[in-house]
Structures are given as structure tokens and as C-alpha cells.
XYZ file of C-alpha atoms in Angstrom:
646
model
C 25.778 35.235 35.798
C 22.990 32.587 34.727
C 21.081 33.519 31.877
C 17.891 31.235 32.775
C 15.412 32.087 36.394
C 12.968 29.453 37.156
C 10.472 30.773 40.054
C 9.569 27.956 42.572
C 5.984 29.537 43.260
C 2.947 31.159 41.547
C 0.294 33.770 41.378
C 1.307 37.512 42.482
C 5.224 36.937 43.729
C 6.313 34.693 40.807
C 4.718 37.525 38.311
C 6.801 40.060 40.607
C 9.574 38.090 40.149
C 9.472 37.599 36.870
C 8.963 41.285 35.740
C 12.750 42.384 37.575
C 14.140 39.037 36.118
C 13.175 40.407 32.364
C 14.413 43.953 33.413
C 18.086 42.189 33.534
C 17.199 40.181 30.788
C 16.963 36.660 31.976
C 14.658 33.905 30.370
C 11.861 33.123 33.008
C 10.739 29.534 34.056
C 7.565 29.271 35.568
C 6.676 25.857 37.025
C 2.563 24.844 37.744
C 0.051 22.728 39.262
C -2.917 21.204 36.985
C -5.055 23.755 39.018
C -2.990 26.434 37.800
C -2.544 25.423 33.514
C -4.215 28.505 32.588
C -2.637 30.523 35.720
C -1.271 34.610 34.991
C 2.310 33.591 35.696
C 2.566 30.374 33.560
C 1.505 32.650 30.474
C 4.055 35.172 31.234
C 6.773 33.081 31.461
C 9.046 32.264 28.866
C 8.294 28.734 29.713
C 6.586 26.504 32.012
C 6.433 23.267 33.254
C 4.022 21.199 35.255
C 4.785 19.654 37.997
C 1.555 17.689 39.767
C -1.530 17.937 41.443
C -3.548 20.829 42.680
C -2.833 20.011 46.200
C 0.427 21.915 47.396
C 1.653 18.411 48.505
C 1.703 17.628 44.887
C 3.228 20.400 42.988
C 4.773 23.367 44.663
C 6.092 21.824 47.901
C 7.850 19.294 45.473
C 11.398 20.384 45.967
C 12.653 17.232 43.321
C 10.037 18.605 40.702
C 11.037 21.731 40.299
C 15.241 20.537 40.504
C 14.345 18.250 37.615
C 12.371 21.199 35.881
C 14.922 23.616 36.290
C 17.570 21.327 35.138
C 15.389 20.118 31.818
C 14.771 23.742 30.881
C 18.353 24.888 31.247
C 17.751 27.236 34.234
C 21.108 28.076 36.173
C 19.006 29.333 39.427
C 15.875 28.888 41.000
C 14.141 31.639 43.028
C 11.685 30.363 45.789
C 9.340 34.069 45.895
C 7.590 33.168 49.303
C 5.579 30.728 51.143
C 6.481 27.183 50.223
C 10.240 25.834 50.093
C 11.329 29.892 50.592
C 12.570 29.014 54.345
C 13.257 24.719 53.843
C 16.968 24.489 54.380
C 16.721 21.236 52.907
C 15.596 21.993 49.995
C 18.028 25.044 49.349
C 20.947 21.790 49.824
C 19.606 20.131 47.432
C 19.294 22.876 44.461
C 23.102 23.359 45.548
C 23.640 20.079 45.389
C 22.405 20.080 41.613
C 24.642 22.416 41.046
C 21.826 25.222 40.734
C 21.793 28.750 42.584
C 19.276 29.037 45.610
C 18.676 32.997 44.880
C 18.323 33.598 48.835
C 20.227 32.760 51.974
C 22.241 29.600 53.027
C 20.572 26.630 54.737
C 22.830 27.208 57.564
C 21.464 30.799 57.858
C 17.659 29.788 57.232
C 18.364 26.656 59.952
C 19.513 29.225 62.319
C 16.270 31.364 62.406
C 14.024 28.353 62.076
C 12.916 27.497 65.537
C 12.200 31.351 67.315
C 13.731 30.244 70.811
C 17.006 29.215 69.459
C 16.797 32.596 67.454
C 16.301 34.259 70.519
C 19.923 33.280 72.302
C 21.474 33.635 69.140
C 19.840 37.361 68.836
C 20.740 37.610 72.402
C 24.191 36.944 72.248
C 24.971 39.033 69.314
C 23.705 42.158 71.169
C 20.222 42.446 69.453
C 17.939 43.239 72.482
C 14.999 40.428 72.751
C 11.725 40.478 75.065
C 12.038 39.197 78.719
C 10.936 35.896 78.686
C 11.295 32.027 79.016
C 12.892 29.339 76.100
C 14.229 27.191 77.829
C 14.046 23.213 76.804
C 12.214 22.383 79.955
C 8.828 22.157 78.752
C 6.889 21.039 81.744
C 3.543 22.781 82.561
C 4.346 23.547 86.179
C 7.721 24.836 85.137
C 6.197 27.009 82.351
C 3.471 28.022 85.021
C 6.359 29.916 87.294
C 8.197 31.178 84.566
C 4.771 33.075 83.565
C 4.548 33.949 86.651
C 8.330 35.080 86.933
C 8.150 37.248 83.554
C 4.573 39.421 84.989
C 1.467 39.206 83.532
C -0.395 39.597 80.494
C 2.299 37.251 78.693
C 2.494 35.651 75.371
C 2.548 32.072 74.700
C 4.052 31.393 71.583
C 4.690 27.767 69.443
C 8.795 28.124 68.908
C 8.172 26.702 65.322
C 5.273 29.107 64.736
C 4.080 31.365 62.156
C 0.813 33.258 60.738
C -0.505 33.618 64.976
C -0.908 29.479 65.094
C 0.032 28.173 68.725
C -0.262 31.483 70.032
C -2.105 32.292 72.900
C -2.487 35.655 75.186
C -2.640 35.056 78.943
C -3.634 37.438 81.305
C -3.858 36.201 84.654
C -2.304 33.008 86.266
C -5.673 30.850 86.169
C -5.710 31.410 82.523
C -2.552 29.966 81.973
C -3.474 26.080 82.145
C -5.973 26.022 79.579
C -4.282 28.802 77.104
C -0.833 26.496 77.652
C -3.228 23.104 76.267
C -4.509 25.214 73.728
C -1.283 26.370 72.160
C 0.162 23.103 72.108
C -2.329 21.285 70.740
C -2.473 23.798 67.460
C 1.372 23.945 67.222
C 1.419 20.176 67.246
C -1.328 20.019 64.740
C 0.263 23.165 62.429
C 4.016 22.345 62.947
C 4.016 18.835 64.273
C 6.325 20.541 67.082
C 4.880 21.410 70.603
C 7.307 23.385 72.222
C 6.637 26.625 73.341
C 8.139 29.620 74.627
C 6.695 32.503 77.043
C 7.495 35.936 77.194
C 6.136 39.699 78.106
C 3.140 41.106 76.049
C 3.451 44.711 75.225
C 0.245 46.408 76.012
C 0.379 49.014 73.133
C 2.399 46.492 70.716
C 3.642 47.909 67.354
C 4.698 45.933 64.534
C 8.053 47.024 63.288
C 10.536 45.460 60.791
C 14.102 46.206 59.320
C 14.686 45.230 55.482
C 18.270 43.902 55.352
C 19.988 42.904 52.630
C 23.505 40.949 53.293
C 25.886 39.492 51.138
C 27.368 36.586 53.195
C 29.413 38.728 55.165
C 28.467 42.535 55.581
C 24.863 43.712 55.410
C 23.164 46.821 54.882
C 19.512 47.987 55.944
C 16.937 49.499 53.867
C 15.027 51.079 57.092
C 11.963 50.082 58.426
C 7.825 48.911 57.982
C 5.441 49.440 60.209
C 3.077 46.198 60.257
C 1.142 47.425 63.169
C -2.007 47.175 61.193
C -3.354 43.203 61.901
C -5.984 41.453 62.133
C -5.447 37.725 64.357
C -1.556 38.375 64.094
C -1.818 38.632 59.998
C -0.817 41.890 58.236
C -4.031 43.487 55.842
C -2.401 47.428 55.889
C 1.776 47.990 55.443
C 3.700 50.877 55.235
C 7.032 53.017 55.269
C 8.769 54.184 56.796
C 7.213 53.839 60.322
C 4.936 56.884 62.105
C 6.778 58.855 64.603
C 9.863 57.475 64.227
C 12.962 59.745 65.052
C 16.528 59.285 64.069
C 17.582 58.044 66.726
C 15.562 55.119 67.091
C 15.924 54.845 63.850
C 19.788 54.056 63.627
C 19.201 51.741 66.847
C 17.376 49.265 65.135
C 19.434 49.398 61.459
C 21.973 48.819 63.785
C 20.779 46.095 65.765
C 18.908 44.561 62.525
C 22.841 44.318 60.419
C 24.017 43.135 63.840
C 21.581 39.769 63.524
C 22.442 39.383 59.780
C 26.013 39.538 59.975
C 25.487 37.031 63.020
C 24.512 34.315 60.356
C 26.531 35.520 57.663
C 23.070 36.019 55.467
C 22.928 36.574 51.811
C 20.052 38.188 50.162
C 17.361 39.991 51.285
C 15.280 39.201 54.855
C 13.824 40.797 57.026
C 14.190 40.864 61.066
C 10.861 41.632 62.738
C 10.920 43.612 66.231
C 8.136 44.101 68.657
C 8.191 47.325 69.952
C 6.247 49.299 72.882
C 4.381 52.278 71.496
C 2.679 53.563 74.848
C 4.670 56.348 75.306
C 5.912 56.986 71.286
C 8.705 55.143 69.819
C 12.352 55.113 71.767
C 15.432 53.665 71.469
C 15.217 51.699 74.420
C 11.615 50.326 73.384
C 12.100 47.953 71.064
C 12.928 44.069 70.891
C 13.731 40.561 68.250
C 10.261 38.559 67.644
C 12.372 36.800 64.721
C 14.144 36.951 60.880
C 11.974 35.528 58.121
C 14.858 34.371 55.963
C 13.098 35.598 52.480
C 11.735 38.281 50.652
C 8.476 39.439 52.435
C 4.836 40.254 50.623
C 4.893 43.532 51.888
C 8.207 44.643 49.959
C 6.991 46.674 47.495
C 6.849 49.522 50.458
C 10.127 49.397 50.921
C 10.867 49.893 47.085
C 9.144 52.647 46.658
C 10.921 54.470 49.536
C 13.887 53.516 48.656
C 13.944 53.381 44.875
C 15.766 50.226 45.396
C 14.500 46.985 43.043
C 15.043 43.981 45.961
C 14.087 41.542 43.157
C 16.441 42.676 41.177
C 19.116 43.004 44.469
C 18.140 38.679 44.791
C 19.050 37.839 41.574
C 22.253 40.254 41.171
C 23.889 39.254 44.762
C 23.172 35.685 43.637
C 24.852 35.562 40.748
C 28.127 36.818 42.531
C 27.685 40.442 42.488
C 28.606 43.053 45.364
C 25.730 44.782 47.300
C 24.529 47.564 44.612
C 24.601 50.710 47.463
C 26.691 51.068 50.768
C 24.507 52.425 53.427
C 25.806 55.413 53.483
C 23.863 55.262 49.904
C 20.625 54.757 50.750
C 17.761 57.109 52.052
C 14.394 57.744 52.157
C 11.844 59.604 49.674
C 8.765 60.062 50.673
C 5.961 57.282 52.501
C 4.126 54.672 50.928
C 1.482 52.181 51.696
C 0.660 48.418 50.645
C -3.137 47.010 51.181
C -3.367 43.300 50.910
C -6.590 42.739 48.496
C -7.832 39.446 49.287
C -11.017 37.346 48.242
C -12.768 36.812 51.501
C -16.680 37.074 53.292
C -16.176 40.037 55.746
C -19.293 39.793 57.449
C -19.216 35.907 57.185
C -15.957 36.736 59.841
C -13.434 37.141 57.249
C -13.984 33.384 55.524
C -11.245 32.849 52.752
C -13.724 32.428 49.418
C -13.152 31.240 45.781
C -15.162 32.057 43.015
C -14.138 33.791 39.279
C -13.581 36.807 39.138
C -15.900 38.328 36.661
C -14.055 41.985 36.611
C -10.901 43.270 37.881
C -9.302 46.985 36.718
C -7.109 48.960 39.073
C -6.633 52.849 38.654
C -3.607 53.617 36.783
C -2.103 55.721 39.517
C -1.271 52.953 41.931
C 1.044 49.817 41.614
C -1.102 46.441 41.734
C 0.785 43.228 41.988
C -1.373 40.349 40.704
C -0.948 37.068 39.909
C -4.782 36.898 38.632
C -6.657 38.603 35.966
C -10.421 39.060 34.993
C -12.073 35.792 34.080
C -9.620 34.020 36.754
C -10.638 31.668 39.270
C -9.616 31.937 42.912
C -8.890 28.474 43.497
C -9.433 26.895 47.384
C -6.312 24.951 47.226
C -4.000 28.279 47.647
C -3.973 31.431 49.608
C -6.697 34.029 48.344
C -4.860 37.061 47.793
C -5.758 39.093 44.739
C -3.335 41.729 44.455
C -1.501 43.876 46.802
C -2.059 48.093 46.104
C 0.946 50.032 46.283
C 0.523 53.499 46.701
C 3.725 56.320 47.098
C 3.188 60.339 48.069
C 5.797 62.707 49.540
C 4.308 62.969 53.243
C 2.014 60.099 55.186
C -0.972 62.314 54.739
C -0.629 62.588 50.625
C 0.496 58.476 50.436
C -2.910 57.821 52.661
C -5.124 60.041 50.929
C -3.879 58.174 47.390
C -4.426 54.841 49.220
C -7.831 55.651 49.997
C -8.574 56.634 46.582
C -6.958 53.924 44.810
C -9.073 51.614 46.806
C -12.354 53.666 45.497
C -11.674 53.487 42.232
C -10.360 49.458 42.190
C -13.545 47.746 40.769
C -13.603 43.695 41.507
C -17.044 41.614 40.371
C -17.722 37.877 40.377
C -16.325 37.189 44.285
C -16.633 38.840 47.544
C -13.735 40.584 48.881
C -12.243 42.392 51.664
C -11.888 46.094 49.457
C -14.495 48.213 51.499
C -13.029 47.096 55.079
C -9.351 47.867 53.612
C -11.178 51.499 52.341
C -12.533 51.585 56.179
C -9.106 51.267 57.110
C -8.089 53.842 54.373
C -9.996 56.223 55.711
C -10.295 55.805 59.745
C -9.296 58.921 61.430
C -7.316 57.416 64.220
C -4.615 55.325 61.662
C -4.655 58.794 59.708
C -3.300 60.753 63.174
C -0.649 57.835 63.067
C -2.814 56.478 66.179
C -0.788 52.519 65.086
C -0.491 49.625 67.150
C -1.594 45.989 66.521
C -5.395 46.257 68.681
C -6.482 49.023 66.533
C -8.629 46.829 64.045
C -10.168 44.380 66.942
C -11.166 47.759 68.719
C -13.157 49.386 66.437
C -13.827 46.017 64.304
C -17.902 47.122 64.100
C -17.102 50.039 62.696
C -14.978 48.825 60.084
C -17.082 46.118 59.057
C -20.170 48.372 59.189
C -22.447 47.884 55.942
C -23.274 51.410 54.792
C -27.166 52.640 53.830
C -28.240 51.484 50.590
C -28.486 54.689 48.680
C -31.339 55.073 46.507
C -29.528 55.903 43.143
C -27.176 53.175 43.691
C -30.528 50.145 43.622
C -32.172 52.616 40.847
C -28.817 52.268 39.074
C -29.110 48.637 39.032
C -32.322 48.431 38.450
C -31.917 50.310 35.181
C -28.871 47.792 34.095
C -30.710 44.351 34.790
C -34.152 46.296 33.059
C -31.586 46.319 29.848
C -32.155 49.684 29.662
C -28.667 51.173 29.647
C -27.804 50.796 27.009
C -26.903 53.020 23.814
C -29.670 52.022 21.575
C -32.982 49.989 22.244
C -34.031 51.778 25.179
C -37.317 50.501 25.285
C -36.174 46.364 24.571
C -38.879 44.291 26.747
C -41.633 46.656 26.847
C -44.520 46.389 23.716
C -46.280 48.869 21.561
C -49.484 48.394 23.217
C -48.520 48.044 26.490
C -47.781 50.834 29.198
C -44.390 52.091 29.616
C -43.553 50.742 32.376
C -42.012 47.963 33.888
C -41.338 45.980 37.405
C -38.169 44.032 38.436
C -37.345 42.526 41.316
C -33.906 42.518 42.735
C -32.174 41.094 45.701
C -28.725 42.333 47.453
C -28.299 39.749 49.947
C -31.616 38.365 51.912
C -33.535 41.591 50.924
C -35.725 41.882 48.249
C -35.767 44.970 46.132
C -38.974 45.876 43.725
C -38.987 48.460 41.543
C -40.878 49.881 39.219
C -39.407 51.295 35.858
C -41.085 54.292 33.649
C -39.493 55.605 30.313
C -40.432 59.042 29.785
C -38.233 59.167 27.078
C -35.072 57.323 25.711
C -32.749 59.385 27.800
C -34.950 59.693 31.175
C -35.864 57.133 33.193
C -38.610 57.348 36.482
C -37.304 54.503 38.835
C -39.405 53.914 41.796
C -37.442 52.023 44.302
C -38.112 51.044 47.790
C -38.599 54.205 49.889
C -37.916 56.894 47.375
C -38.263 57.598 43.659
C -34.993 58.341 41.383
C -34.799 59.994 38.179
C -32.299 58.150 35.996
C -31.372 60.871 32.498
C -28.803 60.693 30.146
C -26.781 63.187 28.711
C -23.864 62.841 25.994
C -23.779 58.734 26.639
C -23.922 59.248 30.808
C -26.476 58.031 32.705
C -26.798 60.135 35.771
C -29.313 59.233 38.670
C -30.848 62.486 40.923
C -28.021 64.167 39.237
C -25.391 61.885 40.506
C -22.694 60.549 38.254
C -23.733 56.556 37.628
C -20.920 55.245 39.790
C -20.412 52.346 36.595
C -21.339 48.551 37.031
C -20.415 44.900 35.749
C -23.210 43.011 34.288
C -23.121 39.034 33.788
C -26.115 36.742 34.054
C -28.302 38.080 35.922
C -26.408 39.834 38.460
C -24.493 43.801 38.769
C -22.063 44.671 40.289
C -22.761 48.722 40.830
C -19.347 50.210 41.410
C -20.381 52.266 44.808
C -19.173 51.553 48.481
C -16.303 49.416 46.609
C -18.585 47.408 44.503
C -22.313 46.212 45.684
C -23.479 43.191 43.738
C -27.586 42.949 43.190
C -29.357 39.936 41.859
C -32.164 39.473 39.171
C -35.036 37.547 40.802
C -37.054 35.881 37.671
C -40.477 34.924 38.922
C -40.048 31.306 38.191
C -37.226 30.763 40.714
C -39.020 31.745 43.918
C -40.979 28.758 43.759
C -37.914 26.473 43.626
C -36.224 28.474 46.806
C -37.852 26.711 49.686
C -35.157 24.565 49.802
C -34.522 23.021 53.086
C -34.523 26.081 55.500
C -32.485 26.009 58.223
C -32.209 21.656 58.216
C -29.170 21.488 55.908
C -25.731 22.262 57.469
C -23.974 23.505 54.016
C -20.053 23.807 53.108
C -19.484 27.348 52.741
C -17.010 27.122 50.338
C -14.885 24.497 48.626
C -12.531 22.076 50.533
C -12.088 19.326 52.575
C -13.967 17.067 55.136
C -11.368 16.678 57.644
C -14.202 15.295 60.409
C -17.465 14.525 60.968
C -19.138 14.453 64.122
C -22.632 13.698 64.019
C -24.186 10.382 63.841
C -27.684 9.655 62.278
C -30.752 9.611 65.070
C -28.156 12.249 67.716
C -30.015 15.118 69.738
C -27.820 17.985 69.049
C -27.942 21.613 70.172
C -27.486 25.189 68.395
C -23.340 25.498 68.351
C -22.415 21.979 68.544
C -19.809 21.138 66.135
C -21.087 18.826 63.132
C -18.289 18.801 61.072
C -14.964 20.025 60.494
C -14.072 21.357 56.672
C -10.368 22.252 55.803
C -9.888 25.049 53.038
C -7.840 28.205 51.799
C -4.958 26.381 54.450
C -7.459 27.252 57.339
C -10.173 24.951 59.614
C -13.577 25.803 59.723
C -15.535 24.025 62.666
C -19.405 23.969 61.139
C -21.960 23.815 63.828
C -25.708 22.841 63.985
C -27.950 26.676 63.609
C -30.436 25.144 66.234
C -31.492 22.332 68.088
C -32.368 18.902 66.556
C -31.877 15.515 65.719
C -29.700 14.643 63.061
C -31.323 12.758 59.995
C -28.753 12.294 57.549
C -25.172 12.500 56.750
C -24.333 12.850 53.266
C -20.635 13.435 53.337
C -17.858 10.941 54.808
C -14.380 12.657 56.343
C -11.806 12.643 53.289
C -14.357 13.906 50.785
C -13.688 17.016 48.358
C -16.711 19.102 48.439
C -18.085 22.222 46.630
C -19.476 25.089 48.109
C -22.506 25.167 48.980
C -22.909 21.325 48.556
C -25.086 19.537 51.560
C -23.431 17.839 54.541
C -25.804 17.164 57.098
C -29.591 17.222 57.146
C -31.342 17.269 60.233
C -35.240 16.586 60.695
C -37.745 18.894 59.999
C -38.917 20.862 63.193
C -42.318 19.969 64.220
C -44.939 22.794 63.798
């Protein structure tokens, strides 16, 4: 057994990682980009090494960097967490060829599930039923065409080297198909640099169901199922275990069928083989088929852990170093249901934009699990995914394990970035997911609802009114006011694009008279509490000149000094402004061009996703201030275009 772990990755999984590999007592090696020097994970590893640029390309995709930092610092195996080199056979050959363990599967095994049609006949031919459909090597339109046709509408176009929904496209009727087909291709070239596509049946009430296996080259064992139903565009937000309505039966069927596809590829380690499976008329045997294996540990397998009892980190690093598979199956069973929400930092009503920004605050209850890789005062950085932390909750039915979900996302306070908290306590909380009503079209049907920006509750803008007055605190209630003037005081404050004024009126140092748009709140204090109307204050962050009130999952207001509405005419609606950090990738408007509300201007690359920006109304274009290539902050100006005449 090595004594020494380095963790090819960062942020939340190489922390994860780390925390099983000191459990067995191995030295940790954490390996960083320059954007990451003061990162959570390099200062909770034993050491660390940097390894290049900010830019993926530069650091953590650099498989010869982190063999040559694993070799300096006297590791004997490398974990690759996931994203990255996790599923890059080649790279797994050459820590072997170092004479390093890979603590995951073989190259041959990770080769085998790379490309999702070859997958499919291999699948296929070990018995592991897969969904009607078409992958053959003949990839001519007119032939894919009459294999749609052949298979039955609605079908699924799919990129065969795809991942995360890219070069995937839903077809319902045969005139669709042309364009959809174009479409597809052209972002599976652009994502994969690989074309090819495969067709097969849509399920009309799809749910998202997956097997944890864990093999040791030869004989594999399953650690039952997740239900991923709960997506948004094909990427998971709500995970949990084991799956609603599912009966014994079915149960064993796919354990079965998911050992059967392990053993097929003689895997070692943990993975996990995804199914699609129809839920229209509940969950059956004969109801469920292979989408494909990812060849790694997944994000969401904390769920399984806590059903379980079972430490798959520790499972990795154990079975690696030569070890038998800890339990039989016979050995393993299920406790109870848990539940995984995927915290990220993103605009919700901006249509779910990755952001950066520092986070100011972050505290999670003590009752749930949080893995992190960030930590207040952190910055979420646009050259990796956003995640902040992924809640873990655990009860002994579904209905306990929700209800603690929904409460550990109350009482999670984040200030300094937006994120998506209040749509994952929508989800939390939404009555059909609590009858067990899963399947993947659940969030894009009732999207309005979940997005839905509650009323602004009176004691919530009189609570931070009272905060940016400075008059919460424990002594100097009356700082800013003067012996010979009244009382009383105004602020302004802004949540958004509305303005807030209110007025402020000590009555004494603990009472408070807040007048606030619409209704007028009574703010006391009793034994160090402020209470407003008689309501607990629901707690805040303050830092210059903004609060983050701790209601609806955290409501930021802003300070508006009277000095600073003169300098916010700005330029109206004539700049065309990045809306958040990245990269130019295009630019498509010329100086002295007519352009119309939705044209495309510009294209801006960030958070791994494209963002088309397009003109907000009609115009002529006066200037372009950014050329393709360039690095640009958010909020910086792109394109200006000329002032509409009166």
C-alpha cells in the first residue's frame, strides 16, 4: 500500500478526497493552478505543488505536470476526483507507465465506454438491455433520416462522444429532423471535435436512473441505485437514493444488469452505469435501458454513502492499492433515503448564467453534510466550473430526508455572489417531487414557478434598512443622528432596479419606527434580538454598503449614497456589456452596421459555456472596443452603439 495520494483536481472533490485519504492515514498531495495559490484544497493538503496557468489547458489537464509532481513529492498514486484526465485513457498509461497507481479503472476499460455507440454493442452483447435505436458507422443524412424514421418518433439525437446534453437534439416529427441533425453536429464537432451521431427512441416520461458499481478487475458488486431524474438542459441540480417507487424486483434487474456491464470490461474501482428508464406507467423490470458507464467516481456520490454507510473514497484508494472488495453483495443494504442539492454560483433569473464573484459569507447548518472546496472570503473564479458545495442530507423515509433538505437549504446563508439556493429550496419544497411525481421534464414544466421571485416582505426591507442605518448594533444606537437634530433619519436602498426609501425613527435605543414603502414596521429589541412586527430578524451580512438579509435564502439590498445617482446615467441601453468574466471568442459587428434587437454582436466564452450577446434594440453600431481573443471583466464595455435620436 502507498503511503503518499496526490489528487489530480481541485475545489470540492479533491477536499473529498483528501478527507477519506487522511482517514487511512495517507500524506495528501494537492497540485494547483496560479488561479488557485490560495485555493481550500491546496491549504489542506499536506503539500502542494503548482503546476501552470489559470486556464485548464495550463494546469489541470496537464497529465506530464502532475506525473512529474507526483514523482518529486514521493506520491506512490495519483487519484484523478472528476472532470479533467478522470476518463483520458491516455493519461491513466502514462501514470502506469511511471510506475505510479491510477486509483480508478484501466485505460482499456475507460477506452471501452468512451464513444456511447460502441458502448452500446458492447452493452448489447453482454445482455444489458439498450434503447431501440441506430449506431451504425454510416453517417449519411438521408440514411440517418430513415433510420429516424424506422425507430418512431419523438427520437433522440445524440453526439456518440457526448456529455453534459452537448450535440443533443430532440426531434419530434420527420421535418424536424434536417435542421436538429445540422445542429447536433455542428456542437459535437465544436465540443468533441467528433461529429458522429447516433439516434434512438425518446421516452416520453424519461427517468434518470443509475447503478453504483464497484469492481475489482474481475467480479463487481452494486451499491443500488440514484435517481437523477431531477435536470435542468440534461444536467443534474437535485440527486437522491435510493430511487422513488422502486420495487425489488426491478431493483435486482438492474444490479444485475449493471455487474453484468462491469464484469464485461473487467472494471476496477468505482463507476457508475447510467440507464434511461420509462416511468409512465411506474417503474418495471422490463422498463429500463444502457444510456452509458462514466468510468469514475460521480459528484453525486455522497447519496449513495449515506445509504449505504459505505466510504467509496475510501473503497478507490483500498482496491487500488491491491486490496479485495471490502463487502460481498450479499453485504450490503440500504438504510434509510438521502438527498444531494448541487449549490452553484449562478444568475437564475438572468437564465441560469454561471457567475463569479467572492463570496463574502458562507455557513451551512450543522445538521447536513456540505462538501466544499471554497470558503468565506473565496473567489469563484470564471476559469472553472461554479459549484459551491453540494448539501447532503440523510432521514429514515423520503418524506423525513426531504423535509431536512428543505430545511438545510433555509438555514444555508451565502453573501457576496448570486446563487441558485432559493430555486434548489423551490425544488425542496414543490409538492409534486414530494409525492415522488420524478421524471426529467418536471423542472422545464413548472420552470415559472420555480424561478418565481417572492413579495418583498415589509420586515425583511425594514430589517435592512435598520443594518445599513448602523443602527443594529449593541451600543451607539443613535451613531449619525445629532443632538439638535430630529430623531429621525432617511436612507435609500435598492434590491435590484427598485428603489427603496425609508424613513428611520428611534423612539428609544431598543425600538425602532421604520417607515418603508407601503407599510410601517416596528423594529424592538429584547435581550440582544432585534425583532421586526414581532418577527424574529431573519440575520444579515453586512460589507460596504450592501446586506445580505438572510430571508427567502438570502436577499441582498444596496446603500444608495446621494452622490452616486448623479454618476449613474451611464450609457443606457447603447453599451452591449460582458456579463461576467471570460473570453471574446467572436465579434460580429462592424463600426457604421444597422443592426436589429436580437442580432448577435458578440460571442463571450466563460464558466466552460458560450454566451451569444445580442444588440437590446435597433441601431447602428458606433464603436467596438473589444477585439476576439481578449480577456474581459464583467461588466467591462464591448460595443457601443449611437445614441437614439429623440
Amino acid at each position: 500500500m502507498f503511503d503518499t495520494l496526490l489528487i489530480a483536481n481541485r475545489g470540492e472533490i479533491a477536499c473529498r478526497v483528501m478527507r477519506s485519504a487522511r482517514a487511512l492515514g495517507l500524506r495528501t498531495v494537492a497540485v494547483y493552478s496560479e488561479a488557485d495559490a490560495g485555493a481550500r484544497h491546496v491549504a489542506e493538503a499536506d503539500l502542494a505543488v503548482c503546476i501552470g496557468g489559470a486556464a485548464p489547458s495550463e494546469s489541470y489537464l496537464r497529465g506530464e505536470r502532475i506525473i512529474e509532481a507526483a514523482l518529486a513529492t514521493g506520491a506512490g498514486a495519483i487519484h484523478p476526483g472528476y472532470g479533467f484526465l478522470s476518463e483520458n485513457p491516455e493519461f491513466v498509461e502514462a501514470v502506469e507507465a511511471a510506475g505510479l497507481i491510477f486509483v480508478g479503472p484501466s485505460a482499456s476499460a475507460i477506452r471501452a465506454m468512451g464513444l456511447k455507440d460502441a458502448a452500446k454493442r458492447l452493452m448489447d452483447a453482454a445482455g444489458v438491455p439498450v434503447v431501440p435505436g441506430y449506431l451504425g458507422e454510416d453517417q449519411d443524412p438521408a440514411r440517418l433520416a430513415k433510420e429516424a424514421e424506422a425507430i418512431g418518433y419523438p427520437v433522440l439525437i445524440k453526439a456518440v462522444a457526448g456529455g453534459g446534453g452537448k450535440g443533443m437534439r430532440l426531434v419530434e416529427t420527420a421535418g424536424d429532423f434536417p435542421a436538429a441533425l445540422e445542429g447536433a453536429r455542428a456542437e459535437a464537432r465544436g465540443a468533441f471535435g467528433n461529429e458522429a451521431v447516433l439516434i434512438e427512441k425518446y421516452i416520453t416520461a424519461p427517468r434518470h436512473i443509475e447503478v453504483q458499481v464497484f469492481g475489482d478487475g474481475e467480479t463487481a458488486v452494486h451499491l443500488f441505485e440514484r435517481d437523477c431524474s431531477l435536470q435542468r438542459r440534461h444536467q443534474k441540480v437535485i440527486e437522491e437514493a435510493p430511487a422513488p417507487g422502486m420495487g425489488a424486483e426491478m431493483r435486482a434487474a438492474m444490479g444485475a444488469a449493471a455487474v453484468r456491464a462491469a464484469e464485461a470490461i473487467g472494471y476496477k474501482g468505482a463507476g457508475t452505469v447510467e440507464f434511461i428508464v420509462d416511468g409512465s406507467q411506474g417503474l418495471r423490470p422490463d422498463g429500463f435501458w444502457f444510456m452509458e458507464m462514466n468510468t469514475r467516481l460521480q459528484v453525486e456520490h455522497p447519496v449513495t454513502e449515506a445509504i449505504t454507510g459505505v466510504d467509496l473514497v475510501e473503497w478507490q484508494v483500498r482496491v487500488a492499492g491491491g486490496e479485495p472488495l471490502p463487502l460481498t453483495q450479499e453485504e450490503l443494504s440500504i438504510a434509510g433515503h438521502a438527498f444531494e442539492a448541487r449549490l452553484y454560483a449562478e444568475d437564475v433569473p438572468a437564465g441560469f448564467l454561471p457567475a463569479t464573484g467572492r463570496l463574502a459569507h458562507l455557513d451551512f447548518p450543522e445538521d447536513v453534510r456540505a462538501d466544499s472546496g471554497v470558503r468565506s472570503g473565496d473567489v469563484i473564479s470564471p476559469h472553472y466550473d461554479p459549484m459551491i458545495a453540494k448539501l447532503i442530507v440523510h432521514g429514515p423515509t423520503r418524506a423525513v430526508a426531504l423535509r431536512r433538505l428543505a430545511q438545510g437549504l433555509r438555514h444555508t446563508r451565502v453573501a457576496g455572489t448570486v446563487t441558485n439556493l432559493a430555486f434548489l429550496g423551490a425544488l425542496a419544497e414543490h409538492a409534486g417531487f414530494a409525492a415522488g411525481e420524478v421524471d426529467t421534464g418536471l423542472i422545464g414544466r413548472d420552470l415559472d414557478a420555480l424561478v418565481s421571485v417572492p413579495e418583498l416582505a415589509p420586515q425583511v426591507v425594514a430589517e435592512a434598512a435598520l443594518v445599513l442605518a448602523g443602527l443594529d448594533g449593541a451600543a451607539g444606537w443613535d451613531m449619525g443622528f445629532t443632538l439638535w437634530a430630529p430623531l429621525a433619519r432617511s436612507v435609500l436602498l435598492r434590491r435590484g432596479e427598485e428603489e427603496l426609501p425609508c424613513v428611520l425613527r428611534v423612539r428609544s435605543a431598543d425600538m425602532v419606527e421604520i417607515d418603508v414603502p407601503g407599510a410601517t414596521v416596528l423594529a424592538a429589541r429584547s435581550q440582544g434580538r432585534w425583532s421586526f412586527d414581532g418577527r424574529p430578524a431573519a440575520g444579515h451580512f453586512r460589507e460596504d454598503g450592501h446586506v445580505t438579509v438572510f430571508a427567502h435564502y438570502g436577499l441582498r439590498f444596496d446603500l444608495v449614497e446621494p452622490l452616486d445617482r448623479a454618476a449613474e446615467a451611464g450609457a443606457g441601453g447603447n453599451l452591449v456589456e460582458a456579463p461576467m468574466p471570460g473570453k471574446v471568442v467572436a465579434v460580429f459587428a462592424e463600426p457604421g452596421a444597422q443592426v436589429a434587437a436580437g442580432d448577435r454582436l458578440a460571442l463571450l466564452e466563460a464558466m466552460k459555456m458560450e454566451h451569444t450577446l445580442r444588440a437590446a434594440r435597433d441601431g447602428i453600431v458606433a464603436e467596438v472596443l473589444v477585439e476576439a481573443g481578449a480577456q474581459v471583466e464583467a461588466g467591462a464595455a464591448l460595443i457601443r452603439l449611437e445614441e437614439e435620436e429623440a
